[in-house]
Amino acid sequence: MRRLFACLMAMTFATPVWAEDQVTTFMLDNGLEIVVIEDNRAPVVVNMLWYRVGSADEPAGTSGIAHYLEHLMFKGTDTLAPGEFSATVAANGGTDNAFTSYDYTGYFQRIAADRLELMMQMEADRMVNLKLTDDDWRTERDVVNEERNQRVENNPGALFGEQRRAAQYLNHRYGVPIIGWKDEVNALTLDDALEFYDRFYAPNNAVMVVAGDVEPDAVRALAETYFGPIPANPDLRPRDRPQEPAQIAERRLTFADPRVSEPYVIRTYLAPERDPGAQEEAAALVMLSELLGGESATSYLGRALEFDTQTAVYTAAFYSGTSLDDTTFGFVVVPTPDVTLQEAEDALDAALAQFMVDGVDIDKLARIKMQQRASLTYGKDNVQSLANRYGEALTSGLTVEDVQAWPDILQAVTPEDIMAAAENVLDKRRSVTGWLTRSEPQEVTQ
């Protein structure tokens, strides 16, 4: 039993062996890019259609239109009744959904591999044949408004997040919420939706990712049959977005709400994203975020603020580099009940300053690298996660080669790379520090 336990532990903590994904790529004459990821372990396929358009591509004054159109895409076509798309997927034993981000909008179905042709047929149909009535667009706008009420208006943390992001981005559309500002969502019209649809929903603005029990030649044949006849949009323009000016002044804000149960401090810095062929600094920032704010028991901030000084009950660092334009690197500190937000912020600053003196713990970096490699390796067991990895990257300016190079780039990060990235990014002139605090409820007078 002891030998068996030792063997199991060795298997658990062994560094996974990285294997390349079985990826085939090709492009149709109309510009539709297709990525096929073979995984024949189960007769299941994930069919994803990603459009290179997100909320950051919306025309000024129509915030929320990308997300709103995502809802409307389920309303029906010339051949499918409203709701029939999802009902057909369910009737065939599958699931489907959609999502909108700053840089992309995606639609997917997870279904038995022998139903892929039906999924492609329906997805191609709604790329060009969306049919909307007055009742459809008005009803769905009410649904979006209710979604905003539930997720944002009733959540002080979400309201705080909107204000912080608007302060972080002085000029870029990343400062506008994906779901849209409430007044602008209420003003959206059917014409807004159709104009956005006609402009951006075209094969030359899309990436199809098919992952699972499939063969590339069969996927190509289906794509040629159902998407090949759809013409490219000749008027599609490059993604020319307003960019950030040089940020030269620290910004601060306080958001008070009587519904806040746990006040906290959060700070974000403008930070570089993963760029095609140049992902090294982003990889260093991934490692920096894990070193500073990964697991509480081992991270630098966790040890300093939660254990050594007991200043905080929770600390974290966060960074997501898969972004078309500059992203953010940030920290969260939730203080203990007897510590003020100012004291928590001061403790954060002191810990960051000390980290710049102490530098990188080599043993912790080695452990984080192993965890990163394990996470990416085990993620291959989920075909939807694998499809997401490629779709998100390709609609955020990266290439298949960048996705495949990423694990080795992470492993190659050195302590010197991490400290250089920290020196570059942790500049308060490009930061926003926010306090979320509880206010006393106001008395209602009759």
Short mmCIF file of C-alpha atoms in Angstrom, two decimals:
data_model
loop_
_atom_site.label_atom_id
_atom_site.label_comp_id
_atom_site.label_asym_id
_atom_site.label_seq_id
_atom_site.Cartn_x
_atom_site.Cartn_y
_atom_site.Cartn_z
CA MET A 1 0.00 0.00 0.00
CA ARG A 2 2.87 2.39 0.82
CA ARG A 3 4.48 1.67 -2.55
CA LEU A 4 1.15 2.23 -4.32
CA PHE A 5 0.63 5.52 -2.49
CA ALA A 6 4.15 6.66 -3.40
CA CYS A 7 3.54 5.75 -7.01
CA LEU A 8 0.27 7.68 -7.11
CA MET A 9 1.91 10.73 -5.55
CA ALA A 10 4.72 10.60 -8.11
CA MET A 11 2.16 10.45 -10.90
CA THR A 12 0.26 13.39 -9.40
CA PHE A 13 3.24 15.69 -9.13
CA ALA A 14 5.18 14.64 -12.21
CA THR A 15 5.58 17.40 -14.79
CA PRO A 16 3.20 16.63 -17.67
CA VAL A 17 4.76 15.92 -21.04
CA TRP A 18 3.58 18.55 -23.52
CA ALA A 19 2.21 17.22 -26.80
CA GLU A 20 1.19 19.34 -29.75
CA ASP A 21 -2.53 19.55 -30.52
CA GLN A 22 -3.65 17.83 -33.72
CA VAL A 23 -4.59 21.03 -35.50
CA THR A 24 -5.38 21.57 -39.18
CA THR A 25 -6.16 25.01 -40.58
CA PHE A 26 -7.48 26.19 -43.91
CA MET A 27 -9.41 29.11 -45.37
CA LEU A 28 -12.33 29.19 -47.77
CA ASP A 29 -12.28 31.46 -50.80
CA ASN A 30 -14.71 33.83 -49.04
CA GLY A 31 -12.24 34.37 -46.18
CA LEU A 32 -13.73 32.07 -43.53
CA GLU A 33 -10.85 30.75 -41.43
CA ILE A 34 -11.32 27.19 -40.15
CA VAL A 35 -9.43 25.39 -37.38
CA VAL A 36 -9.94 21.65 -36.88
CA ILE A 37 -8.71 20.03 -33.65
CA GLU A 38 -8.84 16.25 -33.74
CA ASP A 39 -9.65 14.33 -30.57
CA ASN A 40 -11.12 10.92 -31.27
CA ARG A 41 -11.47 9.68 -27.70
CA ALA A 42 -15.25 10.24 -27.64
CA PRO A 43 -17.83 10.59 -30.45
CA VAL A 44 -18.47 14.23 -29.54
CA VAL A 45 -17.78 17.48 -31.37
CA VAL A 46 -17.79 21.14 -30.40
CA ASN A 47 -18.68 23.45 -33.25
CA MET A 48 -17.81 27.08 -32.60
CA LEU A 49 -18.22 30.13 -34.83
CA TRP A 50 -16.30 33.18 -33.62
CA TYR A 51 -16.80 36.64 -35.10
CA ARG A 52 -13.98 39.17 -34.94
CA VAL A 53 -16.23 41.78 -33.40
CA GLY A 54 -16.93 42.60 -29.77
CA SER A 55 -18.17 45.46 -27.68
CA ALA A 56 -14.96 47.44 -28.29
CA ASP A 57 -15.84 47.57 -32.00
CA GLU A 58 -19.26 49.17 -31.47
CA PRO A 59 -20.01 52.56 -32.98
CA ALA A 60 -20.07 55.33 -30.38
CA GLY A 61 -23.49 55.79 -28.82
CA THR A 62 -24.62 52.19 -29.36
CA SER A 63 -22.96 50.46 -26.42
CA GLY A 64 -24.35 46.98 -25.85
CA ILE A 65 -25.24 46.38 -29.50
CA ALA A 66 -22.78 43.47 -29.90
CA HIS A 67 -24.28 41.65 -26.90
CA TYR A 68 -27.81 42.61 -27.96
CA LEU A 69 -27.28 41.13 -31.43
CA GLU A 70 -25.94 37.96 -29.83
CA HIS A 71 -29.38 37.55 -28.21
CA LEU A 72 -31.20 38.33 -31.46
CA MET A 73 -29.25 35.66 -33.36
CA PHE A 74 -31.48 33.05 -31.68
CA LYS A 75 -34.69 34.68 -32.91
CA GLY A 76 -34.92 32.84 -36.21
CA THR A 77 -34.22 33.00 -39.93
CA ASP A 78 -36.17 32.60 -43.14
CA THR A 79 -36.22 28.84 -42.48
CA LEU A 80 -36.02 28.59 -38.67
CA ALA A 81 -38.69 29.89 -36.30
CA PRO A 82 -37.66 31.91 -33.22
CA GLY A 83 -36.11 29.48 -30.72
CA GLU A 84 -35.99 26.62 -33.24
CA PHE A 85 -32.20 26.68 -33.47
CA SER A 86 -31.67 25.81 -29.79
CA ALA A 87 -34.67 23.48 -29.77
CA THR A 88 -33.16 21.52 -32.66
CA VAL A 89 -29.81 21.26 -30.89
CA ALA A 90 -31.53 19.98 -27.74
CA ALA A 91 -33.68 17.52 -29.70
CA ASN A 92 -30.47 16.05 -31.09
CA GLY A 93 -28.98 15.60 -27.62
CA GLY A 94 -26.73 18.65 -27.66
CA THR A 95 -26.30 21.97 -25.92
CA ASP A 96 -25.67 25.42 -27.35
CA ASN A 97 -25.03 28.96 -26.22
CA ALA A 98 -23.23 32.18 -27.11
CA PHE A 99 -21.06 34.86 -25.52
CA THR A 100 -19.83 38.38 -26.16
CA SER A 101 -16.54 39.89 -25.05
CA TYR A 102 -14.64 43.08 -25.82
CA ASP A 103 -12.88 41.50 -28.81
CA TYR A 104 -15.19 38.78 -30.11
CA THR A 105 -18.65 37.24 -30.22
CA GLY A 106 -18.97 33.46 -30.26
CA TYR A 107 -21.62 30.81 -30.85
CA PHE A 108 -21.21 27.12 -30.08
CA GLN A 109 -22.86 23.74 -30.03
CA ARG A 110 -21.63 20.61 -28.25
CA ILE A 111 -23.20 17.57 -29.84
CA ALA A 112 -22.69 14.02 -31.14
CA ALA A 113 -20.14 14.01 -33.94
CA ASP A 114 -22.61 12.66 -36.50
CA ARG A 115 -24.77 15.78 -36.04
CA LEU A 116 -22.05 18.21 -37.11
CA GLU A 117 -23.51 18.71 -40.59
CA LEU A 118 -26.84 19.87 -39.16
CA MET A 119 -25.07 22.33 -36.87
CA MET A 120 -23.06 23.79 -39.75
CA GLN A 121 -26.17 24.08 -41.88
CA MET A 122 -28.03 26.06 -39.20
CA GLU A 123 -25.02 28.22 -38.30
CA ALA A 124 -24.45 29.17 -41.94
CA ASP A 125 -28.14 29.96 -42.27
CA ARG A 126 -28.15 32.50 -39.47
CA MET A 127 -24.93 34.10 -40.71
CA VAL A 128 -26.90 35.60 -43.62
CA ASN A 129 -30.62 34.97 -43.14
CA LEU A 130 -31.43 36.46 -39.73
CA LYS A 131 -35.08 37.51 -39.62
CA LEU A 132 -36.31 39.97 -37.00
CA THR A 133 -39.75 41.41 -36.32
CA ASP A 134 -40.69 44.45 -34.24
CA ASP A 135 -41.83 42.17 -31.44
CA ASP A 136 -38.53 40.24 -31.54
CA TRP A 137 -36.18 43.16 -31.08
CA ARG A 138 -38.30 44.99 -28.51
CA THR A 139 -38.80 41.85 -26.41
CA GLU A 140 -35.12 40.96 -26.51
CA ARG A 141 -34.10 44.50 -25.57
CA ASP A 142 -36.23 44.10 -22.45
CA VAL A 143 -34.45 40.80 -21.76
CA VAL A 144 -31.05 42.50 -22.05
CA ASN A 145 -32.20 45.28 -19.71
CA GLU A 146 -33.34 42.73 -17.16
CA GLU A 147 -30.00 40.95 -17.49
CA ARG A 148 -28.25 44.23 -16.76
CA ASN A 149 -30.51 44.83 -13.75
CA GLN A 150 -29.69 41.41 -12.31
CA ARG A 151 -25.96 41.35 -13.03
CA VAL A 152 -25.02 45.01 -12.64
CA GLU A 153 -27.62 47.33 -11.13
CA ASN A 154 -28.28 44.95 -8.23
CA ASN A 155 -24.58 44.29 -7.63
CA PRO A 156 -22.51 47.11 -6.11
CA GLY A 157 -19.30 45.29 -7.02
CA ALA A 158 -20.34 45.22 -10.69
CA LEU A 159 -21.29 48.91 -10.63
CA PHE A 160 -17.95 49.68 -9.03
CA GLY A 161 -16.20 47.63 -11.71
CA GLU A 162 -17.83 49.62 -14.50
CA GLN A 163 -16.69 52.89 -12.95
CA ARG A 164 -13.15 51.64 -12.44
CA ARG A 165 -12.82 50.37 -15.98
CA ALA A 166 -14.14 53.66 -17.35
CA ALA A 167 -11.44 55.43 -15.31
CA GLN A 168 -8.74 53.01 -16.49
CA TYR A 169 -9.33 53.55 -20.19
CA LEU A 170 -9.25 57.22 -21.08
CA ASN A 171 -10.00 56.76 -24.78
CA HIS A 172 -10.28 53.06 -25.69
CA ARG A 173 -13.64 51.31 -25.92
CA TYR A 174 -12.49 48.79 -23.33
CA GLY A 175 -13.75 51.40 -20.88
CA VAL A 176 -17.35 50.81 -22.01
CA PRO A 177 -19.19 47.84 -20.43
CA ILE A 178 -19.87 44.86 -22.69
CA ILE A 179 -23.53 44.84 -21.72
CA GLY A 180 -23.70 48.58 -22.49
CA TRP A 181 -24.58 51.71 -20.57
CA LYS A 182 -28.21 51.56 -19.47
CA ASP A 183 -29.41 54.69 -21.30
CA GLU A 184 -27.77 53.63 -24.56
CA VAL A 185 -29.17 50.10 -24.36
CA ASN A 186 -32.66 51.55 -23.91
CA ALA A 187 -32.16 53.58 -27.09
CA LEU A 188 -31.06 50.68 -29.32
CA THR A 189 -33.26 50.07 -32.37
CA LEU A 190 -33.90 47.35 -34.92
CA ASP A 191 -31.97 49.38 -37.49
CA ASP A 192 -28.95 49.49 -35.13
CA ALA A 193 -28.99 45.71 -34.84
CA LEU A 194 -29.40 45.07 -38.57
CA GLU A 195 -26.69 47.56 -39.50
CA PHE A 196 -24.27 45.91 -37.05
CA TYR A 197 -25.23 42.46 -38.37
CA ASP A 198 -24.74 43.43 -42.02
CA ARG A 199 -21.41 45.07 -41.30
CA PHE A 200 -19.71 42.44 -39.14
CA TYR A 201 -21.41 39.06 -39.64
CA ALA A 202 -19.65 37.79 -42.72
CA PRO A 203 -17.37 34.81 -43.47
CA ASN A 204 -14.30 37.03 -43.93
CA ASN A 205 -14.81 38.29 -40.36
CA ALA A 206 -15.20 34.86 -38.75
CA VAL A 207 -13.24 31.90 -37.46
CA MET A 208 -14.78 28.45 -37.23
CA VAL A 209 -13.25 26.09 -34.68
CA VAL A 210 -14.33 22.44 -34.80
CA ALA A 211 -12.91 20.22 -32.06
CA GLY A 212 -13.52 16.57 -31.27
CA ASP A 213 -14.14 13.36 -33.18
CA VAL A 214 -13.75 14.79 -36.67
CA GLU A 215 -11.54 14.50 -39.73
CA PRO A 216 -10.19 17.69 -41.37
CA ASP A 217 -11.20 16.66 -44.91
CA ALA A 218 -14.77 15.98 -43.79
CA VAL A 219 -14.97 19.35 -42.02
CA ARG A 220 -13.59 21.09 -45.10
CA ALA A 221 -16.24 19.45 -47.29
CA LEU A 222 -19.06 20.50 -44.97
CA ALA A 223 -17.70 24.03 -44.69
CA GLU A 224 -17.47 24.32 -48.48
CA THR A 225 -21.04 23.07 -48.82
CA TYR A 226 -22.71 25.34 -46.28
CA PHE A 227 -20.42 28.36 -45.87
CA GLY A 228 -18.68 28.37 -49.25
CA PRO A 229 -21.63 29.96 -51.11
CA ILE A 230 -21.84 32.89 -48.66
CA PRO A 231 -20.13 35.93 -50.19
CA ALA A 232 -17.47 37.86 -48.33
CA ASN A 233 -18.29 41.39 -47.22
CA PRO A 234 -16.23 43.57 -49.58
CA ASP A 235 -16.78 46.62 -47.38
CA LEU A 236 -15.35 45.07 -44.20
CA ARG A 237 -12.79 47.47 -42.76
CA PRO A 238 -9.80 46.76 -40.50
CA ARG A 239 -10.38 46.94 -36.76
CA ASP A 240 -9.35 50.56 -36.41
CA ARG A 241 -10.09 51.41 -32.77
CA PRO A 242 -9.36 54.54 -30.74
CA GLN A 243 -6.16 53.85 -28.82
CA GLU A 244 -5.02 54.94 -25.39
CA PRO A 245 -2.93 58.09 -25.06
CA ALA A 246 0.08 58.01 -22.75
CA GLN A 247 -1.29 57.66 -19.22
CA ILE A 248 0.62 60.08 -16.99
CA ALA A 249 -1.58 60.56 -13.92
CA GLU A 250 -2.69 58.15 -11.20
CA ARG A 251 -6.46 57.94 -10.84
CA ARG A 252 -8.51 57.10 -7.74
CA LEU A 253 -12.16 56.57 -6.94
CA THR A 254 -14.36 55.55 -4.04
CA PHE A 255 -17.69 53.78 -4.54
CA ALA A 256 -19.99 53.62 -1.52
CA ASP A 257 -23.14 51.53 -1.33
CA PRO A 258 -25.19 50.31 1.65
CA ARG A 259 -25.35 46.81 0.13
CA VAL A 260 -21.59 46.26 0.39
CA SER A 261 -20.83 43.47 2.87
CA GLU A 262 -17.02 43.35 2.54
CA PRO A 263 -15.16 46.54 1.62
CA TYR A 264 -11.99 46.08 -0.41
CA VAL A 265 -9.20 47.84 -2.28
CA ILE A 266 -8.49 47.09 -5.91
CA ARG A 267 -5.81 48.52 -8.14
CA THR A 268 -5.32 47.95 -11.86
CA TYR A 269 -2.49 49.03 -14.14
CA LEU A 270 -2.55 49.33 -17.91
CA ALA A 271 -0.50 46.37 -19.17
CA PRO A 272 0.63 44.89 -22.49
CA GLU A 273 -1.25 42.00 -24.04
CA ARG A 274 0.00 38.90 -25.84
CA ASP A 275 1.17 40.02 -29.28
CA PRO A 276 1.66 37.72 -32.28
CA GLY A 277 5.24 36.55 -32.33
CA ALA A 278 6.05 38.51 -29.17
CA GLN A 279 4.42 36.91 -26.13
CA GLU A 280 7.40 36.99 -23.78
CA GLU A 281 6.42 39.98 -21.64
CA ALA A 282 2.86 38.68 -21.29
CA ALA A 283 4.27 35.33 -20.14
CA ALA A 284 6.38 37.13 -17.54
CA LEU A 285 3.26 38.94 -16.31
CA VAL A 286 1.41 35.62 -15.94
CA MET A 287 4.21 34.40 -13.69
CA LEU A 288 4.31 37.71 -11.80
CA SER A 289 0.58 37.51 -11.06
CA GLU A 290 0.96 33.97 -9.71
CA LEU A 291 3.99 34.85 -7.60
CA LEU A 292 2.34 37.91 -6.08
CA GLY A 293 -1.26 36.81 -5.73
CA GLY A 294 -1.75 33.14 -6.56
CA GLU A 295 -2.49 30.74 -3.70
CA SER A 296 -2.79 32.59 -0.40
CA ALA A 297 -0.54 30.19 1.52
CA THR A 298 2.37 30.56 -0.89
CA SER A 299 1.97 33.86 -2.79
CA TYR A 300 3.97 36.92 -1.78
CA LEU A 301 0.95 39.06 -0.91
CA GLY A 302 -0.83 36.18 0.80
CA ARG A 303 2.13 35.50 3.08
CA ALA A 304 2.77 39.19 3.81
CA LEU A 305 -0.80 40.44 4.33
CA GLU A 306 -2.85 37.40 5.32
CA PHE A 307 -0.38 35.47 7.46
CA ASP A 308 2.52 37.65 8.64
CA THR A 309 0.63 40.87 9.47
CA GLN A 310 -2.98 39.60 9.34
CA THR A 311 -3.92 42.78 7.53
CA ALA A 312 -6.16 41.02 5.02
CA VAL A 313 -8.54 38.10 4.84
CA TYR A 314 -8.04 37.78 1.09
CA THR A 315 -5.48 38.91 -1.50
CA ALA A 316 -5.17 38.23 -5.20
CA ALA A 317 -3.42 39.35 -8.35
CA PHE A 318 -4.89 38.98 -11.81
CA TYR A 319 -3.82 39.33 -15.42
CA SER A 320 -5.30 38.09 -18.69
CA GLY A 321 -3.10 38.70 -21.70
CA THR A 322 -5.40 37.40 -24.43
CA SER A 323 -6.61 40.75 -25.65
CA LEU A 324 -6.42 42.62 -28.95
CA ASP A 325 -5.20 45.82 -27.28
CA ASP A 326 -3.65 46.78 -23.93
CA THR A 327 -5.15 44.91 -21.01
CA THR A 328 -4.79 45.30 -17.23
CA PHE A 329 -2.78 43.82 -14.38
CA GLY A 330 -4.34 44.16 -10.95
CA PHE A 331 -4.53 43.41 -7.24
CA VAL A 332 -7.34 42.94 -4.73
CA VAL A 333 -7.01 43.27 -0.96
CA VAL A 334 -9.93 42.53 1.37
CA PRO A 335 -8.88 43.85 4.80
CA THR A 336 -9.67 42.28 8.14
CA PRO A 337 -12.58 44.00 9.94
CA ASP A 338 -10.32 46.16 12.14
CA VAL A 339 -8.16 47.40 9.25
CA THR A 340 -9.16 50.48 7.24
CA LEU A 341 -9.02 50.64 3.46
CA GLN A 342 -6.22 53.18 3.71
CA GLU A 343 -4.22 50.82 5.92
CA ALA A 344 -4.89 47.97 3.50
CA GLU A 345 -3.70 50.06 0.55
CA ASP A 346 -0.59 51.13 2.46
CA ALA A 347 0.15 47.49 3.27
CA LEU A 348 -0.23 46.58 -0.42
CA ASP A 349 2.20 49.32 -1.43
CA ALA A 350 4.71 48.26 1.22
CA ALA A 351 4.53 44.62 0.14
CA LEU A 352 5.02 45.49 -3.54
CA ALA A 353 8.00 47.70 -2.68
CA GLN A 354 9.54 44.90 -0.64
CA PHE A 355 8.99 42.42 -3.47
CA MET A 356 10.98 44.67 -5.80
CA VAL A 357 13.82 44.42 -3.25
CA ASP A 358 13.51 40.67 -2.54
CA GLY A 359 13.04 39.54 -6.13
CA VAL A 360 11.75 36.19 -7.35
CA ASP A 361 11.79 33.05 -5.20
CA ILE A 362 13.28 30.46 -7.56
CA ASP A 363 11.59 27.48 -5.93
CA LYS A 364 8.16 29.11 -6.08
CA LEU A 365 8.69 30.04 -9.71
CA ALA A 366 9.57 26.42 -10.54
CA ARG A 367 6.40 25.20 -8.83
CA ILE A 368 4.25 27.76 -10.67
CA LYS A 369 5.74 26.74 -14.00
CA MET A 370 4.86 23.13 -13.28
CA GLN A 371 1.29 24.15 -12.33
CA GLN A 372 0.92 26.19 -15.52
CA ARG A 373 2.12 23.32 -17.66
CA ALA A 374 -0.20 20.90 -15.88
CA SER A 375 -3.17 23.22 -16.32
CA LEU A 376 -2.57 23.60 -20.05
CA THR A 377 -2.00 19.87 -20.46
CA TYR A 378 -5.06 18.75 -18.54
CA GLY A 379 -7.11 21.36 -20.41
CA LYS A 380 -6.64 19.20 -23.49
CA ASP A 381 -9.04 16.68 -21.97
CA ASN A 382 -11.92 19.10 -22.55
CA VAL A 383 -12.52 19.69 -26.26
CA GLN A 384 -14.58 22.81 -25.55
CA SER A 385 -11.79 24.30 -23.47
CA LEU A 386 -9.37 23.48 -26.27
CA ALA A 387 -11.63 25.08 -28.89
CA ASN A 388 -12.00 28.15 -26.68
CA ARG A 389 -8.22 28.45 -26.41
CA TYR A 390 -7.82 28.72 -30.17
CA GLY A 391 -10.94 30.76 -30.90
CA GLU A 392 -10.19 33.38 -28.26
CA ALA A 393 -6.61 33.72 -29.46
CA LEU A 394 -7.40 33.97 -33.18
CA THR A 395 -10.06 36.64 -32.64
CA SER A 396 -7.68 38.60 -30.39
CA GLY A 397 -4.91 39.00 -32.94
CA LEU A 398 -2.88 35.84 -32.28
CA THR A 399 -2.14 32.91 -34.57
CA VAL A 400 -2.30 29.13 -34.27
CA GLU A 401 1.49 29.17 -34.00
CA ASP A 402 1.27 31.60 -31.08
CA VAL A 403 -1.16 29.30 -29.25
CA GLN A 404 1.11 26.32 -29.73
CA ALA A 405 4.24 28.24 -28.71
CA TRP A 406 2.65 29.64 -25.53
CA PRO A 407 3.40 26.70 -23.16
CA ASP A 408 7.11 26.75 -24.01
CA ILE A 409 7.26 30.54 -23.74
CA LEU A 410 5.81 30.31 -20.23
CA GLN A 411 8.42 27.73 -19.28
CA ALA A 412 11.24 29.93 -20.61
CA VAL A 413 10.41 32.91 -18.36
CA THR A 414 13.34 33.90 -16.14
CA PRO A 415 13.41 35.79 -12.83
CA GLU A 416 15.01 38.69 -14.72
CA ASP A 417 12.08 38.72 -17.18
CA ILE A 418 9.62 38.88 -14.31
CA MET A 419 11.36 41.72 -12.50
CA ALA A 420 11.67 43.70 -15.75
CA ALA A 421 7.94 43.24 -16.41
CA ALA A 422 7.12 44.32 -12.85
CA GLU A 423 9.29 47.42 -13.20
CA ASN A 424 7.56 48.31 -16.46
CA VAL A 425 3.94 47.65 -15.49
CA LEU A 426 3.69 48.59 -11.80
CA ASP A 427 3.75 52.31 -12.52
CA LYS A 428 1.14 54.27 -10.59
CA ARG A 429 0.91 56.84 -13.36
CA ARG A 430 -0.92 54.17 -15.39
CA SER A 431 -3.04 52.92 -12.51
CA VAL A 432 -6.50 53.24 -11.03
CA THR A 433 -6.97 52.58 -7.31
CA GLY A 434 -10.51 51.98 -6.17
CA TRP A 435 -12.14 51.62 -2.78
CA LEU A 436 -15.44 49.78 -2.48
CA THR A 437 -16.99 50.68 0.85
CA ARG A 438 -20.26 50.48 2.69
CA SER A 439 -22.39 53.59 3.10
CA GLU A 440 -25.21 54.12 5.53
CA PRO A 441 -28.64 53.56 3.94
CA GLN A 442 -30.50 56.80 3.40
CA GLU A 443 -33.80 57.30 5.18
CA VAL A 444 -36.82 57.60 2.95
CA THR A 445 -39.02 60.56 3.92
CA GLN A 446 -42.70 60.55 3.21
#
